[in-house]
PDB file of C-alpha atoms in Angstrom:
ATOM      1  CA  UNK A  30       0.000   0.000   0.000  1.00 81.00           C
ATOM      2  CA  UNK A  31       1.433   3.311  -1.035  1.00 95.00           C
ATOM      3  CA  UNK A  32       2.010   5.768   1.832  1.00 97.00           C
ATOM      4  CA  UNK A  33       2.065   9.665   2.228  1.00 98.00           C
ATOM      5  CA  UNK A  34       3.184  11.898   4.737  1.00 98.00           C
ATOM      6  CA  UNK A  35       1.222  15.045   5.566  1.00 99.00           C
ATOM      7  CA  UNK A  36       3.092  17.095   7.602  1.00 99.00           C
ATOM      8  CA  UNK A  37       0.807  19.873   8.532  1.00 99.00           C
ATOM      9  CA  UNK A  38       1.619  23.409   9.361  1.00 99.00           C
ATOM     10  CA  UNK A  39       4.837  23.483  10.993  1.00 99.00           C
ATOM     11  CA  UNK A  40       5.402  26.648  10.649  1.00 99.00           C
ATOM     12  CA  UNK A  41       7.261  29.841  12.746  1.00 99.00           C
ATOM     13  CA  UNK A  42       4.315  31.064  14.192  1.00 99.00           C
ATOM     14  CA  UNK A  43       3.570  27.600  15.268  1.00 99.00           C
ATOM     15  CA  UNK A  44       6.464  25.635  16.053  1.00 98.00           C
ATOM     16  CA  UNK A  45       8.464  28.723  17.463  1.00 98.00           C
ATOM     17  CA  UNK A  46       7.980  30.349  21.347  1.00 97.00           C
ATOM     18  CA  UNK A  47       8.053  33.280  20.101  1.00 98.00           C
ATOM     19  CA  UNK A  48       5.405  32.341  17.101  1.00 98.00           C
ATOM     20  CA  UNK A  49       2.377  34.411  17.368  1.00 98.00           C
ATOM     21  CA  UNK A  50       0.606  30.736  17.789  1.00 98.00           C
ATOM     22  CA  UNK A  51       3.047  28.857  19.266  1.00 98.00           C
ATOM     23  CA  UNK A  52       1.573  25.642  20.530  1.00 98.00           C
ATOM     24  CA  UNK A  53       2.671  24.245  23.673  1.00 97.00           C
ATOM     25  CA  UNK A  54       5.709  21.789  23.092  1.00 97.00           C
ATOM     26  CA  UNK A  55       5.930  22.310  19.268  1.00 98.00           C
ATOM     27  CA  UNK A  56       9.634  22.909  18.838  1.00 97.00           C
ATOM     28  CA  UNK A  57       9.897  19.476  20.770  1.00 97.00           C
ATOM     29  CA  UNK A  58       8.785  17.868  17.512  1.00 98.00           C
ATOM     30  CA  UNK A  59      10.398  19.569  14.354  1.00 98.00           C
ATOM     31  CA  UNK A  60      14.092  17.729  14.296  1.00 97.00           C
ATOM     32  CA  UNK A  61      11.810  14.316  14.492  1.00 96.00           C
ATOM     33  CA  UNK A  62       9.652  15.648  11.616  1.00 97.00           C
ATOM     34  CA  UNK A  63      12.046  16.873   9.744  1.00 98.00           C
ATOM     35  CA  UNK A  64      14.035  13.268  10.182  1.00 96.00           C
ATOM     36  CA  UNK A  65      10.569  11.353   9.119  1.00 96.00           C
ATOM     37  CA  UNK A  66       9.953  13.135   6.002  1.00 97.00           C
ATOM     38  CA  UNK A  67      14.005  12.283   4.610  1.00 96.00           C
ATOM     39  CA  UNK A  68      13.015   8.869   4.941  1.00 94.00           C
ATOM     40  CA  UNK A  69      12.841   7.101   1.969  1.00 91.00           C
ATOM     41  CA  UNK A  70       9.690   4.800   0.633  1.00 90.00           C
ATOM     42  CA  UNK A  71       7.437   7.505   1.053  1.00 97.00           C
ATOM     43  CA  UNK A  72       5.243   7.959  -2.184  1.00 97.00           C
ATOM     44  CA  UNK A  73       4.249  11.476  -1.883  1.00 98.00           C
ATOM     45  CA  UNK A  74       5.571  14.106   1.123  1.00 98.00           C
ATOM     46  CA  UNK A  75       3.081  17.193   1.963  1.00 99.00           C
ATOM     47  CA  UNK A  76       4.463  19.737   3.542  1.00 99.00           C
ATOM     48  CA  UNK A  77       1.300  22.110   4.052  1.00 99.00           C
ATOM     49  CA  UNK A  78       1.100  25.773   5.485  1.00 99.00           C
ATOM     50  CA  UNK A  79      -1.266  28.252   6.646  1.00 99.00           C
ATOM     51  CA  UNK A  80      -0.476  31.391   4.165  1.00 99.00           C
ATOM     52  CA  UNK A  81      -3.194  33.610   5.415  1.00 99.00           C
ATOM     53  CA  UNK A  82      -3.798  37.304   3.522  1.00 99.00           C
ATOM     54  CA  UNK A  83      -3.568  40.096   5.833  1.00 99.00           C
ATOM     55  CA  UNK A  84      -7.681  40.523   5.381  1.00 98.00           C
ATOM     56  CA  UNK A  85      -8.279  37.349   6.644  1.00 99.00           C
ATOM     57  CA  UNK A  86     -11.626  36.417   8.389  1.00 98.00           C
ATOM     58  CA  UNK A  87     -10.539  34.646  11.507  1.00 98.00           C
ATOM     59  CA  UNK A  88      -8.455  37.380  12.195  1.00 99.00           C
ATOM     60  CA  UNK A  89     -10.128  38.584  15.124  1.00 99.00           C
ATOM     61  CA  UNK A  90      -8.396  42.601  14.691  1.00 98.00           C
ATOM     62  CA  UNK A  91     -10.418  42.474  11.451  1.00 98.00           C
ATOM     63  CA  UNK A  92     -13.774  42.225  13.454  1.00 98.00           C
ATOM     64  CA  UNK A  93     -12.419  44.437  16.350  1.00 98.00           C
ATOM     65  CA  UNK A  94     -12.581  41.519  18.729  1.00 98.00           C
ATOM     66  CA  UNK A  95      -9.933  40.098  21.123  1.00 98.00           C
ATOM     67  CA  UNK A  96      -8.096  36.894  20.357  1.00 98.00           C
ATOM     68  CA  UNK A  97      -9.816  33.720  21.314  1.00 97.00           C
ATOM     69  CA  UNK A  98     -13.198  35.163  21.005  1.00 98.00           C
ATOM     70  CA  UNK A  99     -16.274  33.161  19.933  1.00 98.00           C
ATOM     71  CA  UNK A 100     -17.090  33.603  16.544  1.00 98.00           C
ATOM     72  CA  UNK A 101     -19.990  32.900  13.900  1.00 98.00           C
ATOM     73  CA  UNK A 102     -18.739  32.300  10.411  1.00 98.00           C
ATOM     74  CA  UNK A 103     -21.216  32.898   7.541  1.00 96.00           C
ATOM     75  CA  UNK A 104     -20.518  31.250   4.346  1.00 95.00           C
ATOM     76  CA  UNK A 105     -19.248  33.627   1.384  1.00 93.00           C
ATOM     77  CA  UNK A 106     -21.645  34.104  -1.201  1.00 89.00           C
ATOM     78  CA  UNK A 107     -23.091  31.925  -3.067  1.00 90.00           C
ATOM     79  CA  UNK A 108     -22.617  29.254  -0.999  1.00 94.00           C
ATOM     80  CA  UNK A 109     -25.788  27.557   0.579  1.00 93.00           C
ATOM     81  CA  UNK A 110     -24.437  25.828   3.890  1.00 93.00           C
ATOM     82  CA  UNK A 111     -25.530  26.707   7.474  1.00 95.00           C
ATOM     83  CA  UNK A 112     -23.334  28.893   9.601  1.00 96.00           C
ATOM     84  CA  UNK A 113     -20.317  27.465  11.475  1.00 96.00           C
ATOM     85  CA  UNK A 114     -19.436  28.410  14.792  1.00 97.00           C
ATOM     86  CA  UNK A 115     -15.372  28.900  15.755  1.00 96.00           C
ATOM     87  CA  UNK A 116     -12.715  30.862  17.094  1.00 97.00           C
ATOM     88  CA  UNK A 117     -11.025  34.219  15.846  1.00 98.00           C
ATOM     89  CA  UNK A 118      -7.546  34.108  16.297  1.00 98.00           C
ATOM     90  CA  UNK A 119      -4.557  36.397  16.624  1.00 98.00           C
ATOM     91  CA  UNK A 120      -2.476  37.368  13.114  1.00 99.00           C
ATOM     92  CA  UNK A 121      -0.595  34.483  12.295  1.00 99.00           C
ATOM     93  CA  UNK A 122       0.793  32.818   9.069  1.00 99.00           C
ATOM     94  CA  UNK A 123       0.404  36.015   6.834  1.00 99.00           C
ATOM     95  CA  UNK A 124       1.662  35.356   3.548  1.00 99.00           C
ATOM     96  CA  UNK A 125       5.461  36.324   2.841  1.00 98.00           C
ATOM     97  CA  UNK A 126       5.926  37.012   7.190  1.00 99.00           C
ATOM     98  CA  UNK A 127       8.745  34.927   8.789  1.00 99.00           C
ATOM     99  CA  UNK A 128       5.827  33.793  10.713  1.00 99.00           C
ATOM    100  CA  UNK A 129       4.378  31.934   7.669  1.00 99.00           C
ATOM    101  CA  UNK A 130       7.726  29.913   7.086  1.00 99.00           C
ATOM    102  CA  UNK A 131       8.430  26.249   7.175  1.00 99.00           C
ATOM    103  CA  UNK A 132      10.624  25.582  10.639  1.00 99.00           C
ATOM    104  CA  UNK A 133      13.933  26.302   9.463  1.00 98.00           C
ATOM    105  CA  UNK A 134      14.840  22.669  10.469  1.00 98.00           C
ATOM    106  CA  UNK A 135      11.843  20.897   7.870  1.00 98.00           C
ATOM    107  CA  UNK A 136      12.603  23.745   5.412  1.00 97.00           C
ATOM    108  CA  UNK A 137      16.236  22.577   5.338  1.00 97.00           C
ATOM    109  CA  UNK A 138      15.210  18.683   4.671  1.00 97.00           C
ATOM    110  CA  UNK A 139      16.568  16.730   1.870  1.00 96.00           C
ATOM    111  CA  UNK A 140      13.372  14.772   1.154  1.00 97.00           C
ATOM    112  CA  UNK A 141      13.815  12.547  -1.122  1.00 95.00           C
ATOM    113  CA  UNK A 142      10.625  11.746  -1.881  1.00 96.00           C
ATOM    114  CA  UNK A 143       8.567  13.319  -4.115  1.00 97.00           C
ATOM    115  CA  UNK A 144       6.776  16.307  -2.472  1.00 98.00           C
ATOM    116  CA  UNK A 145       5.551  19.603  -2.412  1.00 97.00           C
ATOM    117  CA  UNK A 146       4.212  22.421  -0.348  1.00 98.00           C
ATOM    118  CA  UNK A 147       0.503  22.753   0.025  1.00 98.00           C
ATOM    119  CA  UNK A 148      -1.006  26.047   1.146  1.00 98.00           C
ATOM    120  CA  UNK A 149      -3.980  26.625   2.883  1.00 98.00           C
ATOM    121  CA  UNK A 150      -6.096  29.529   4.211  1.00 97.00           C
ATOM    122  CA  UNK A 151      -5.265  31.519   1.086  1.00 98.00           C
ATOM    123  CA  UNK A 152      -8.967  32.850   0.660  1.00 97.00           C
ATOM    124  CA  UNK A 153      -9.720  35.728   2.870  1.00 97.00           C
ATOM    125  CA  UNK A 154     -13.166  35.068   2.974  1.00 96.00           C
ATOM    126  CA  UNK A 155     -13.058  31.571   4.647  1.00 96.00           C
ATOM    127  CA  UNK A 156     -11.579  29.612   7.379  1.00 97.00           C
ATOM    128  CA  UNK A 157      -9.694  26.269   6.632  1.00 97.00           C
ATOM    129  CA  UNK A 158      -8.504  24.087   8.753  1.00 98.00           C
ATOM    130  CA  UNK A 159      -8.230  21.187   6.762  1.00 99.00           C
ATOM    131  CA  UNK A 160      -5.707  20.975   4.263  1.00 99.00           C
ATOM    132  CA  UNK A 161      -8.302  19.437   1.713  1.00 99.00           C
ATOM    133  CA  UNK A 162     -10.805  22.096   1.702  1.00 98.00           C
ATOM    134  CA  UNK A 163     -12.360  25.170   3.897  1.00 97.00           C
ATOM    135  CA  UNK A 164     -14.957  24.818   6.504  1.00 97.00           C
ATOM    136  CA  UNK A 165     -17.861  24.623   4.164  1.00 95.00           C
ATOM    137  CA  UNK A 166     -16.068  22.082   1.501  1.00 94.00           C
ATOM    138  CA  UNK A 167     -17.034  24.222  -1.248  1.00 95.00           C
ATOM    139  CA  UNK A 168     -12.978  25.588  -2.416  1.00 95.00           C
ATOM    140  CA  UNK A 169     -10.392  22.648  -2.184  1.00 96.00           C
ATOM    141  CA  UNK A 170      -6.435  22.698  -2.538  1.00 97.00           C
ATOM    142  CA  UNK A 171      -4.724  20.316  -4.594  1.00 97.00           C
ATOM    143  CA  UNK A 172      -4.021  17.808  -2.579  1.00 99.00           C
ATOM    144  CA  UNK A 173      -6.465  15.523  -3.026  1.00 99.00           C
ATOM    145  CA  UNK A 174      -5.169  15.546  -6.849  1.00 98.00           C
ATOM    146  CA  UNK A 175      -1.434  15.057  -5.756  1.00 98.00           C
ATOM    147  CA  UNK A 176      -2.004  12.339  -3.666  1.00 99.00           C
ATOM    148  CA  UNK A 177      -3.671  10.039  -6.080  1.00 98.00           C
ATOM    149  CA  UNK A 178      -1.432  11.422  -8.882  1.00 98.00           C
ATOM    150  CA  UNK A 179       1.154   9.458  -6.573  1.00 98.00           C
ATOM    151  CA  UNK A 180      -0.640   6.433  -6.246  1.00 98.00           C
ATOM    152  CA  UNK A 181      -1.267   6.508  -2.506  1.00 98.00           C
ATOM    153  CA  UNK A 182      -3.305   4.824  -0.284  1.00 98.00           C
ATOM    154  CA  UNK A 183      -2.704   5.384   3.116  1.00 98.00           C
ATOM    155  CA  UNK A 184      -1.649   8.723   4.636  1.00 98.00           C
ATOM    156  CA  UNK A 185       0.088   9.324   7.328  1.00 97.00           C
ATOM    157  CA  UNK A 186      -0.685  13.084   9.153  1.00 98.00           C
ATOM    158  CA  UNK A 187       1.556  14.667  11.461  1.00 98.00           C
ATOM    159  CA  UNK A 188       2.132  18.085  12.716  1.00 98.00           C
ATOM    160  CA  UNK A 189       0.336  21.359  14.708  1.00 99.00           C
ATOM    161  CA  UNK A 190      -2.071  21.312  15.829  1.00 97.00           C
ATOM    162  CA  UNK A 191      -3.134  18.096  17.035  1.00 98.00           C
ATOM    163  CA  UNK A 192      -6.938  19.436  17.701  1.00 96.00           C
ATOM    164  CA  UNK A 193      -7.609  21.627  14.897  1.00 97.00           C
ATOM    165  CA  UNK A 194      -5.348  21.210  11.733  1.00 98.00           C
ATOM    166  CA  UNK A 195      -4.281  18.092  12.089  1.00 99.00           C
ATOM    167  CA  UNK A 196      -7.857  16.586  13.048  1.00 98.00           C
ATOM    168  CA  UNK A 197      -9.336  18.373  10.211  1.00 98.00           C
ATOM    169  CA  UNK A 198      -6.957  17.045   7.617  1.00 99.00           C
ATOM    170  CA  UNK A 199      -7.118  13.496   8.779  1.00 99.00           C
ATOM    171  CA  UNK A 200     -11.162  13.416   8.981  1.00 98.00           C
ATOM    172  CA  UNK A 201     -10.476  15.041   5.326  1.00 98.00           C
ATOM    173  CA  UNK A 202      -8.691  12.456   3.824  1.00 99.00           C
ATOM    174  CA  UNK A 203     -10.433   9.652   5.888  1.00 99.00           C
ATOM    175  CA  UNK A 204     -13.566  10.935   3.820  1.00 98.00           C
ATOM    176  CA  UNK A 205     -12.282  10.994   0.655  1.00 98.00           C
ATOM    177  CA  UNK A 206     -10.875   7.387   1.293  1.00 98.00           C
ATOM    178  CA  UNK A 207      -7.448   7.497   1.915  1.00 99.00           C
ATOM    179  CA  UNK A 208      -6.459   4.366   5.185  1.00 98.00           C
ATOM    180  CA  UNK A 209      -6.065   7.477   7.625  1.00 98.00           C
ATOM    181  CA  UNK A 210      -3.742   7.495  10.750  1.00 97.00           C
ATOM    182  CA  UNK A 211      -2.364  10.379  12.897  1.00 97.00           C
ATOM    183  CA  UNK A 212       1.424   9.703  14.193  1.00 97.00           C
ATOM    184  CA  UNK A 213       0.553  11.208  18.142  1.00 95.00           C
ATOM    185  CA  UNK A 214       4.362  11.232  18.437  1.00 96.00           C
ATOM    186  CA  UNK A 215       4.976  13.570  16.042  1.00 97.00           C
ATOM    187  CA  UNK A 216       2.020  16.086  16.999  1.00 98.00           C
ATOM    188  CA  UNK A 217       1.080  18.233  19.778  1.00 98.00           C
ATOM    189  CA  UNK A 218      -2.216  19.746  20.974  1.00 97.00           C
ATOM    190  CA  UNK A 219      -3.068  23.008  21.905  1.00 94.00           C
ATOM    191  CA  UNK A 220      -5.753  21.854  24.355  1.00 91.00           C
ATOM    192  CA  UNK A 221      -3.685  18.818  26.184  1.00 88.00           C
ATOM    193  CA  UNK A 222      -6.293  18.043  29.245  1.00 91.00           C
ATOM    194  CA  UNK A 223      -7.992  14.503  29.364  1.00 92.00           C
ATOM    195  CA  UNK A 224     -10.894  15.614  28.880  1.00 95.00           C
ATOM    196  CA  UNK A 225     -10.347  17.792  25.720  1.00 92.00           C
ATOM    197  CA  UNK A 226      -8.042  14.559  24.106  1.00 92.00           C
ATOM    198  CA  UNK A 227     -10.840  11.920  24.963  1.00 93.00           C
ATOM    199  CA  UNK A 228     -13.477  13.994  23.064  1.00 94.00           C
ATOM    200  CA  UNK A 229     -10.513  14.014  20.395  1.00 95.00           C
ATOM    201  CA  UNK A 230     -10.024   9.966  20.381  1.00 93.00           C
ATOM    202  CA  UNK A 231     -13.863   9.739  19.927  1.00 94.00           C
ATOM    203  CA  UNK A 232     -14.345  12.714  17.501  1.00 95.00           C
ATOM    204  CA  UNK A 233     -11.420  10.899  15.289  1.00 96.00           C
ATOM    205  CA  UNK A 234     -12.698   7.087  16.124  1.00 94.00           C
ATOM    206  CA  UNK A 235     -15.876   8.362  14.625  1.00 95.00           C
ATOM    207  CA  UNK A 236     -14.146   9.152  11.373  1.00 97.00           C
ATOM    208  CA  UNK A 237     -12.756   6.333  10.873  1.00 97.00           C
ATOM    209  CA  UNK A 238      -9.124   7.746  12.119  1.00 98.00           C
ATOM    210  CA  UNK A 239      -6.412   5.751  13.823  1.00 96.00           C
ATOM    211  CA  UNK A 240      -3.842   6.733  16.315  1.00 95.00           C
ATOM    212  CA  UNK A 241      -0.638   5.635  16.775  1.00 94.00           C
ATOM    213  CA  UNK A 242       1.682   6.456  19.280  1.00 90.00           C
ATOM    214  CA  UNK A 243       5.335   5.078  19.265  1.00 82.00           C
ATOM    215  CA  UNK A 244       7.709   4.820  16.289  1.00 68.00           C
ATOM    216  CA  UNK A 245       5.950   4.379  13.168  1.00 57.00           C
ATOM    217  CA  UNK A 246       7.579   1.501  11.566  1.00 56.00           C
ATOM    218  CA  UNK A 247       8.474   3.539   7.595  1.00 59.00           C
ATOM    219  CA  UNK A 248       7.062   2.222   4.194  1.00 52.00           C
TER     220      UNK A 248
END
């Protein structure tokens, strides 16, 4: 069975303490990362990134609202979904910003297979989480098309953040029917209490979305 990685986001803003996202523990996980995706046997190697324009709608200074505030998202027009409740969030990833750039230690990887970067979030008007599609499924990236260009069956998804990017790209690709498991070892959350990462396991179960935890034996 062919095998992809998906590494998702790991990015300055992220992976960095001074990042204006960082997630807890993220710097712990980018020389691993970096190490997986030089392996070779790997069909395809994403390497995706949230490349946000400064206009962006979860950008909670572009409603006048404080970080971390509740948030109803309406879908552009045109599109006929409901409304999607979320989070508006401080500036991060803007396109071109240091903030936006691969960890210099994944950046630097020799990856031998073939890969490419995937970017997300590019649409002002929309939040994406996933690195498939935005909330409402209605614009998609080109993943989808890569992967299957490269034959693959199985992806592999690693990356920040465990609970929202990550999630969202695996339940992606579970859906479009890609074998789907997340390598815990090479993640981290930004909500890390039991409670928040048993609704996780069960919200990813649900999806048809395996865990593994330990080293992931390489294709």
């Amino acid at each position: 069975m062919s095998k992809a990685l998906i590494v998702v986001d790991v990015q300055n803003d992220f992976a960095d303490a001074c990042g204006a996202l960082a997630v807890p523990g993220a710097h712990e996980i980018v020389r691993p990362l970096a190490e997986l995706a030089q392996e070779p046997g790997w069909a395809y190697v994403a390497l995706t990134r949230d490349w946000h324009p400064p206009d962006h709608v979860s950008f909670a200074p572009n409603h006048g609202q404080l970080p971390f505030s509740s948030h109803t998202y309406h879908p552009p027009a045109g599109v006929r979904a409901p409304p999607q409740q979320g989070t508006l969030w401080p500036v991060h990833c803007v396109q071109g910003s240091w903030g936006a750039q691969l960890a210099p230690q994944l950046a630097a990887a020799s990856i031998r297979a073939p890969h490419s970067v995937v970017d997300k979030g590019v649409w002002p008007d929309r939040e994406c989480y996933s690195a498939f599609e935005d909330i409402w499924d209605d614009r998609r990236s080109d993943l989808d098309a890569l992967l299957r260009s490269h034959g693959v069956e199985h992806v592999y998804v690693a990356g920040l953040a465990l609970d929202y990017c990550v999630k969202s790209t695996a339940i992606s690709a579970a859906r479009l029917g890609y074998t789907t498991t997340i390598l815990l070892d090479y993640t981290r959350a930004i909500a890390t209490d039991a409670q928040s990462m048993a609704r996780l396991s069960s919200d990813l179960a649900g999806h048809q979305v395996s865990l593994f935890e330990g080293a992931e034996p390489l294709p």
